[in-house]
Amino acid sequence: MSASRYAYLGPEGTFTEAALRSMPEAATRELVPMVSVPVALDAVRSGAAAAALVPIENSVEGGVTATLDELATGEPLMIYREVLLSISFALLVRPGTALTDIKTVTGHPVAQPQVRNWLAANLPDAVWESAASNADGARLVQEGRYDAAFAGEFAASRYGLEPLVTDIHDAQNAMTRFVLAGRPARPAARTGADKTSVVIWLGDDHPGALLELLQEFSARGVNMMRIESRPTGEGIGRYCFSVDCEGHITDRRVGSALMGLKRICPRVRFLGSYPRAGVTAEDMAPLRHGTSDEAFTEAAEWLARCQDGRA
């Protein structure tokens, strides 16, 4: 395995590269662009890279399905950290292009919902076609295949383009969340401000099946931060659920919830426990009464005394 290589969704000039370069350890790694999320993650599985940074969630468009599906299938991987990046687009064009010259535009499919209103107001007749990434869209503009691309302003110089319009976003404070995935190993020690990710498959479709899953978290005071259903490919109506929750697998409430899920679900894939980006233990709200590690320990000791006749 190449411990010095980090893969990422390329080509050069993507928001993913910008997010990766925000990590201190990136300065000591060889950063390798990949053509897609599956290819980036497969580089980790094959040992060609130690880890890969890929987008997983956008505050406007929601989950990045390519990443959710890839983490749920194939050889298991684990998430070791997350990175949040503010997203603002620039309209990149070849030098000399005016707004009235633009008939075709391109960008990543996740970008389109974030600039749809601006596009309708300023380029209502322009035809949108999706690219593999925003930076790839910039490359296609450089090659003359499209008139303009929505990408990060930082990508302009890499592809010999000019930012005709900057700071484009339909939603204020838009963010994209990225995750660094590697091969499975022991999770990092808990920080007190952690997140745990899992993929859960329901055993069968019956009334209350999803409620039973949710109750495993609720009964133990575990806050679910995200839940998304994804088709399993096994037929219409067959889904798995991608879940993020607060806490670390070594927290008694989280570990107990995961054990409960394992008892009632045929498959549970643990994707990792890792520090939350931009949050510290001091920022966390107090735990609900009865859900601390101490409360679980006291309950276990009480049960043992009952079993020994010492209650």
GROMACS .gro file of C-alpha atoms in nm:
model
  311
    1MET     CA    1   0.000   0.000   0.000
    2SER     CA    2   0.120   0.350  -0.082
    3ALA     CA    3   0.090   0.524   0.255
    4SER     CA    4   0.195   0.856   0.105
    5ARG     CA    5  -0.081   0.876  -0.157
    6TYR     CA    6  -0.428   1.023  -0.112
    7ALA     CA    7  -0.677   0.986  -0.394
    8TYR     CA    8  -0.958   1.232  -0.459
    9LEU     CA    9  -1.238   1.303  -0.704
   10GLY     CA   10  -1.059   1.486  -0.986
   11PRO     CA   11  -0.942   1.623  -1.212
   12GLU     CA   12  -0.731   1.901  -1.061
   13GLY     CA   13  -0.935   2.206  -0.968
   14THR     CA   14  -1.235   2.035  -0.807
   15PHE     CA   15  -1.391   2.139  -0.479
   16THR     CA   16  -1.279   1.797  -0.352
   17GLU     CA   17  -0.917   1.892  -0.414
   18ALA     CA   18  -0.972   2.222  -0.232
   19ALA     CA   19  -1.122   2.033   0.063
   20LEU     CA   20  -0.833   1.785   0.065
   21ARG     CA   21  -0.574   2.062   0.060
   22SER     CA   22  -0.740   2.215   0.368
   23MET     CA   23  -0.625   1.911   0.568
   24PRO     CA   24  -0.282   1.966   0.731
   25GLU     CA   25  -0.158   1.617   0.640
   26ALA     CA   26  -0.222   1.683   0.271
   27ALA     CA   27   0.102   1.885   0.260
   28THR     CA   28   0.300   1.565   0.315
   29ARG     CA   29   0.101   1.339   0.078
   30GLU     CA   30   0.099   1.281  -0.294
   31LEU     CA   31  -0.249   1.389  -0.406
   32VAL     CA   32  -0.379   1.181  -0.696
   33PRO     CA   33  -0.691   1.287  -0.893
   34MET     CA   34  -0.931   1.012  -1.001
   35VAL     CA   35  -1.202   1.020  -1.266
   36SER     CA   36  -1.490   0.918  -1.038
   37VAL     CA   37  -1.586   0.838  -0.680
   38PRO     CA   38  -1.582   0.457  -0.741
   39VAL     CA   39  -1.236   0.476  -0.897
   40ALA     CA   40  -1.105   0.686  -0.605
   41LEU     CA   41  -1.239   0.441  -0.346
   42ASP     CA   42  -1.121   0.139  -0.545
   43ALA     CA   43  -0.769   0.286  -0.532
   44VAL     CA   44  -0.789   0.246  -0.154
   45ARG     CA   45  -0.927  -0.107  -0.179
   46SER     CA   46  -0.644  -0.211  -0.412
   47GLY     CA   47  -0.375  -0.050  -0.198
   48ALA     CA   48  -0.282   0.207  -0.463
   49ALA     CA   49  -0.375   0.482  -0.215
   50ALA     CA   50  -0.386   0.498   0.164
   51ALA     CA   51  -0.710   0.697   0.167
   52ALA     CA   52  -0.950   0.884  -0.059
   53LEU     CA   53  -1.144   1.205  -0.006
   54VAL     CA   54  -1.487   1.207  -0.170
   55PRO     CA   55  -1.802   1.422  -0.139
   56ILE     CA   56  -2.087   1.262   0.052
   57GLU     CA   57  -2.344   1.533   0.127
   58ASN     CA   58  -2.444   1.878   0.007
   59SER     CA   59  -2.658   2.119   0.208
   60VAL     CA   60  -2.870   2.200  -0.100
   61GLU     CA   61  -2.885   1.878  -0.302
   62GLY     CA   62  -2.854   1.623  -0.019
   63GLY     CA   63  -2.660   1.298  -0.033
   64VAL     CA   64  -2.408   1.223  -0.307
   65THR     CA   65  -2.550   0.893  -0.425
   66ALA     CA   66  -2.232   0.767  -0.591
   67THR     CA   67  -2.050   0.785  -0.258
   68LEU     CA   68  -2.338   0.646  -0.049
   69ASP     CA   69  -2.377   0.348  -0.282
   70GLU     CA   70  -2.005   0.279  -0.311
   71LEU     CA   71  -1.958   0.276   0.067
   72ALA     CA   72  -2.254   0.038   0.105
   73THR     CA   73  -2.124  -0.218  -0.144
   74GLY     CA   74  -1.801  -0.391  -0.232
   75GLU     CA   75  -1.506  -0.448  -0.004
   76PRO     CA   76  -1.569  -0.256   0.321
   77LEU     CA   77  -1.407   0.081   0.383
   78MET     CA   78  -1.412   0.309   0.688
   79ILE     CA   79  -1.453   0.683   0.730
   80TYR     CA   80  -1.177   0.841   0.939
   81ARG     CA   81  -1.262   1.209   0.920
   82GLU     CA   82  -1.492   1.461   0.758
   83VAL     CA   83  -1.425   1.799   0.599
   84LEU     CA   84  -1.677   2.081   0.544
   85LEU     CA   85  -1.625   2.330   0.263
   86SER     CA   86  -1.826   2.642   0.180
   87ILE     CA   87  -1.936   2.627  -0.184
   88SER     CA   88  -1.962   2.923  -0.418
   89PHE     CA   89  -1.942   2.896  -0.796
   90ALA     CA   90  -1.783   3.103  -1.067
   91LEU     CA   91  -1.890   3.106  -1.431
   92LEU     CA   92  -1.570   3.017  -1.615
   93VAL     CA   93  -1.529   3.105  -1.984
   94ARG     CA   94  -1.260   3.128  -2.249
   95PRO     CA   95  -1.097   3.473  -2.265
   96GLY     CA   96  -1.307   3.719  -2.464
   97THR     CA   97  -1.640   3.544  -2.404
   98ALA     CA   98  -1.932   3.770  -2.311
   99LEU     CA   99  -2.246   3.666  -2.126
  100THR     CA  100  -2.446   3.704  -2.447
  101ASP     CA  101  -2.214   3.454  -2.621
  102ILE     CA  102  -2.302   3.170  -2.386
  103LYS     CA  103  -2.537   2.911  -2.537
  104THR     CA  104  -2.416   2.596  -2.354
  105VAL     CA  105  -2.307   2.549  -1.992
  106THR     CA  106  -2.178   2.252  -1.796
  107GLY     CA  107  -2.089   2.141  -1.446
  108HIS     CA  108  -2.131   1.851  -1.204
  109PRO     CA  109  -2.495   1.738  -1.161
  110VAL     CA  110  -2.482   1.834  -0.791
  111ALA     CA  111  -2.392   2.190  -0.894
  112GLN     CA  112  -2.702   2.246  -1.106
  113PRO     CA  113  -2.956   2.278  -0.820
  114GLN     CA  114  -2.722   2.527  -0.651
  115VAL     CA  115  -2.717   2.767  -0.949
  116ARG     CA  116  -3.057   2.694  -1.109
  117ASN     CA  117  -3.218   3.025  -1.017
  118TRP     CA  118  -2.916   3.229  -1.124
  119LEU     CA  119  -2.907   3.041  -1.454
  120ALA     CA  120  -3.277   3.102  -1.518
  121ALA     CA  121  -3.242   3.472  -1.443
  122ASN     CA  122  -2.921   3.538  -1.637
  123LEU     CA  123  -2.893   3.268  -1.904
  124PRO     CA  124  -3.251   3.144  -1.955
  125ASP     CA  125  -3.184   3.003  -2.304
  126ALA     CA  126  -2.854   2.830  -2.226
  127VAL     CA  127  -2.852   2.450  -2.252
  128TRP     CA  128  -2.711   2.261  -1.950
  129GLU     CA  129  -2.517   1.937  -1.992
  130SER     CA  130  -2.360   1.754  -1.700
  131ALA     CA  131  -1.989   1.683  -1.661
  132ALA     CA  132  -1.809   1.423  -1.449
  133SER     CA  133  -1.698   1.703  -1.214
  134ASN     CA  134  -1.694   2.081  -1.206
  135ALA     CA  135  -1.326   2.085  -1.295
  136ASP     CA  136  -1.389   1.845  -1.582
  137GLY     CA  137  -1.651   2.092  -1.704
  138ALA     CA  138  -1.381   2.362  -1.701
  139ARG     CA  139  -1.158   2.136  -1.908
  140LEU     CA  140  -1.437   2.084  -2.161
  141VAL     CA  141  -1.481   2.461  -2.192
  142GLN     CA  142  -1.107   2.493  -2.248
  143GLU     CA  143  -1.139   2.240  -2.530
  144GLY     CA  144  -1.423   2.439  -2.686
  145ARG     CA  145  -1.698   2.182  -2.627
  146TYR     CA  146  -1.904   2.418  -2.409
  147ASP     CA  147  -1.921   2.794  -2.372
  148ALA     CA  148  -1.908   2.812  -1.994
  149ALA     CA  149  -1.872   2.599  -1.682
  150PHE     CA  150  -1.978   2.638  -1.321
  151ALA     CA  151  -1.676   2.557  -1.105
  152GLY     CA  152  -1.464   2.697  -0.826
  153GLU     CA  153  -1.296   3.027  -0.914
  154PHE     CA  154  -0.963   2.865  -0.825
  155ALA     CA  155  -1.000   2.632  -1.127
  156ALA     CA  156  -0.984   2.916  -1.380
  157SER     CA  157  -0.605   2.949  -1.397
  158ARG     CA  158  -0.554   2.574  -1.423
  159TYR     CA  159  -0.755   2.558  -1.744
  160GLY     CA  160  -0.668   2.893  -1.902
  161LEU     CA  161  -1.015   3.035  -1.838
  162GLU     CA  162  -1.152   3.356  -1.692
  163PRO     CA  163  -1.415   3.393  -1.418
  164LEU     CA  164  -1.684   3.596  -1.597
  165VAL     CA  165  -1.909   3.601  -1.287
  166THR     CA  166  -1.809   3.502  -0.933
  167ASP     CA  167  -1.983   3.423  -0.602
  168ILE     CA  168  -2.279   3.245  -0.766
  169HIS     CA  169  -2.509   3.049  -0.533
  170ASP     CA  170  -2.885   3.024  -0.500
  171ALA     CA  171  -2.862   2.933  -0.130
  172GLN     CA  172  -2.659   3.130   0.121
  173ASN     CA  173  -2.402   2.939   0.326
  174ALA     CA  174  -2.410   2.633   0.099
  175MET     CA  175  -2.176   2.362   0.225
  176THR     CA  176  -2.047   2.031   0.097
  177ARG     CA  177  -1.934   1.758   0.333
  178PHE     CA  178  -1.647   1.533   0.231
  179VAL     CA  179  -1.522   1.215   0.399
  180LEU     CA  180  -1.177   1.059   0.408
  181ALA     CA  181  -1.215   0.683   0.361
  182GLY     CA  182  -0.951   0.417   0.420
  183ARG     CA  183  -0.926   0.046   0.482
  184PRO     CA  184  -1.094  -0.085   0.801
  185ALA     CA  185  -0.897  -0.049   1.124
  186ARG     CA  186  -0.957   0.048   1.484
  187PRO     CA  187  -1.145   0.381   1.500
  188ALA     CA  188  -0.965   0.681   1.642
  189ALA     CA  189  -1.021   0.753   2.011
  190ARG     CA  190  -1.340   0.940   2.089
  191THR     CA  191  -1.322   1.317   2.130
  192GLY     CA  192  -1.661   1.389   2.286
  193ALA     CA  193  -1.779   1.544   1.958
  194ASP     CA  194  -1.797   1.244   1.728
  195LYS     CA  195  -2.013   1.099   1.455
  196THR     CA  196  -2.082   0.735   1.371
  197SER     CA  197  -2.193   0.617   1.027
  198VAL     CA  198  -2.358   0.286   0.938
  199VAL     CA  199  -2.554   0.125   0.655
  200ILE     CA  200  -2.854  -0.084   0.762
  201TRP     CA  201  -3.059  -0.339   0.568
  202LEU     CA  202  -3.412  -0.427   0.680
  203GLY     CA  203  -3.488  -0.796   0.716
  204ASP     CA  204  -3.831  -0.782   0.552
  205ASP     CA  205  -4.095  -0.531   0.458
  206HIS     CA  206  -4.363  -0.522   0.726
  207PRO     CA  207  -4.561  -0.252   0.908
  208GLY     CA  208  -4.336  -0.075   1.155
  209ALA     CA  209  -4.008  -0.214   1.016
  210LEU     CA  210  -3.846   0.128   0.986
  211LEU     CA  211  -3.989   0.234   1.322
  212GLU     CA  212  -3.819  -0.065   1.486
  213LEU     CA  213  -3.489   0.049   1.341
  214LEU     CA  214  -3.537   0.407   1.461
  215GLN     CA  215  -3.634   0.294   1.810
  216GLU     CA  216  -3.295   0.132   1.860
  217PHE     CA  217  -3.149   0.483   1.849
  218SER     CA  218  -3.432   0.664   2.028
  219ALA     CA  219  -3.452   0.427   2.325
  220ARG     CA  220  -3.084   0.489   2.400
  221GLY     CA  221  -3.087   0.865   2.350
  222VAL     CA  222  -2.875   0.855   2.034
  223ASN     CA  223  -2.942   1.152   1.807
  224MET     CA  224  -2.972   1.060   1.439
  225MET     CA  225  -2.817   1.333   1.225
  226ARG     CA  226  -2.900   1.193   0.880
  227ILE     CA  227  -3.093   0.898   0.736
  228GLU     CA  228  -3.130   0.827   0.364
  229SER     CA  229  -3.280   0.531   0.185
  230ARG     CA  230  -3.097   0.384  -0.112
  231PRO     CA  231  -3.217   0.103  -0.344
  232THR     CA  232  -3.029  -0.222  -0.299
  233GLY     CA  233  -3.061  -0.327  -0.663
  234GLU     CA  234  -3.251  -0.639  -0.554
  235GLY     CA  235  -3.588  -0.519  -0.684
  236ILE     CA  236  -3.845  -0.244  -0.648
  237GLY     CA  237  -3.915  -0.163  -0.284
  238ARG     CA  238  -3.589  -0.311  -0.150
  239TYR     CA  239  -3.386  -0.047   0.033
  240CYS     CA  240  -3.099  -0.002   0.269
  241PHE     CA  241  -3.053   0.303   0.494
  242SER     CA  242  -2.745   0.519   0.527
  243VAL     CA  243  -2.735   0.669   0.878
  244ASP     CA  244  -2.520   0.920   1.065
  245CYS     CA  245  -2.566   0.955   1.438
  246GLU     CA  246  -2.402   1.154   1.716
  247GLY     CA  247  -2.147   0.975   1.928
  248HIS     CA  248  -1.867   0.721   1.907
  249ILE     CA  249  -1.891   0.343   1.888
  250THR     CA  250  -1.716   0.324   2.228
  251ASP     CA  251  -1.994   0.533   2.385
  252ARG     CA  252  -2.215   0.283   2.566
  253ARG     CA  253  -2.536   0.427   2.420
  254VAL     CA  254  -2.403   0.408   2.063
  255GLY     CA  255  -2.254   0.061   2.102
  256SER     CA  256  -2.578  -0.064   2.256
  257ALA     CA  257  -2.780   0.084   1.967
  258LEU     CA  258  -2.556  -0.086   1.712
  259MET     CA  259  -2.592  -0.418   1.892
  260GLY     CA  260  -2.969  -0.372   1.889
  261LEU     CA  261  -2.962  -0.310   1.514
  262LYS     CA  262  -2.747  -0.618   1.460
  263ARG     CA  263  -3.002  -0.830   1.645
  264ILE     CA  264  -3.299  -0.723   1.430
  265CYS     CA  265  -3.136  -0.653   1.091
  266PRO     CA  266  -2.976  -0.909   0.859
  267ARG     CA  267  -2.692  -0.674   0.767
  268VAL     CA  268  -2.533  -0.375   0.937
  269ARG     CA  269  -2.217  -0.222   0.788
  270PHE     CA  270  -2.013  -0.007   1.027
  271LEU     CA  271  -1.858   0.283   0.834
  272GLY     CA  272  -1.665   0.438   1.119
  273SER     CA  273  -1.664   0.671   1.417
  274TYR     CA  274  -1.476   0.996   1.362
  275PRO     CA  275  -1.453   1.356   1.488
  276ARG     CA  276  -1.723   1.598   1.373
  277ALA     CA  277  -1.587   1.881   1.161
  278GLY     CA  278  -1.597   2.221   1.327
  279VAL     CA  279  -1.742   2.092   1.655
  280THR     CA  280  -1.573   2.039   1.993
  281ALA     CA  281  -1.686   1.858   2.306
  282GLU     CA  282  -1.766   2.197   2.463
  283ASP     CA  283  -2.018   2.264   2.185
  284MET     CA  284  -2.219   1.949   2.255
  285ALA     CA  285  -2.552   1.963   2.438
  286PRO     CA  286  -2.579   1.767   2.764
  287LEU     CA  287  -2.678   1.401   2.724
  288ARG     CA  288  -3.034   1.301   2.798
  289HIS     CA  289  -3.081   1.161   3.148
  290GLY     CA  290  -2.998   0.791   3.164
  291THR     CA  291  -2.790   0.776   2.844
  292SER     CA  292  -2.437   0.846   2.975
  293ASP     CA  293  -2.174   0.573   3.005
  294GLU     CA  294  -2.207   0.601   3.383
  295ALA     CA  295  -2.581   0.534   3.364
  296PHE     CA  296  -2.523   0.221   3.154
  297THR     CA  297  -2.257   0.101   3.401
  298GLU     CA  298  -2.484   0.157   3.700
  299ALA     CA  299  -2.768  -0.030   3.528
  300ALA     CA  300  -2.539  -0.323   3.448
  301GLU     CA  301  -2.416  -0.338   3.807
  302TRP     CA  302  -2.775  -0.328   3.936
  303LEU     CA  303  -2.869  -0.617   3.705
  304ALA     CA  304  -2.569  -0.820   3.826
  305ARG     CA  305  -2.675  -0.764   4.187
  306CYS     CA  306  -3.027  -0.878   4.101
  307GLN     CA  307  -2.892  -1.195   3.939
  308ASP     CA  308  -2.680  -1.263   4.248
  309GLY     CA  309  -2.963  -1.199   4.489
  310ARG     CA  310  -2.802  -0.878   4.617
  311ALA     CA  311  -3.045  -0.621   4.478
   0.00000   0.00000   0.00000
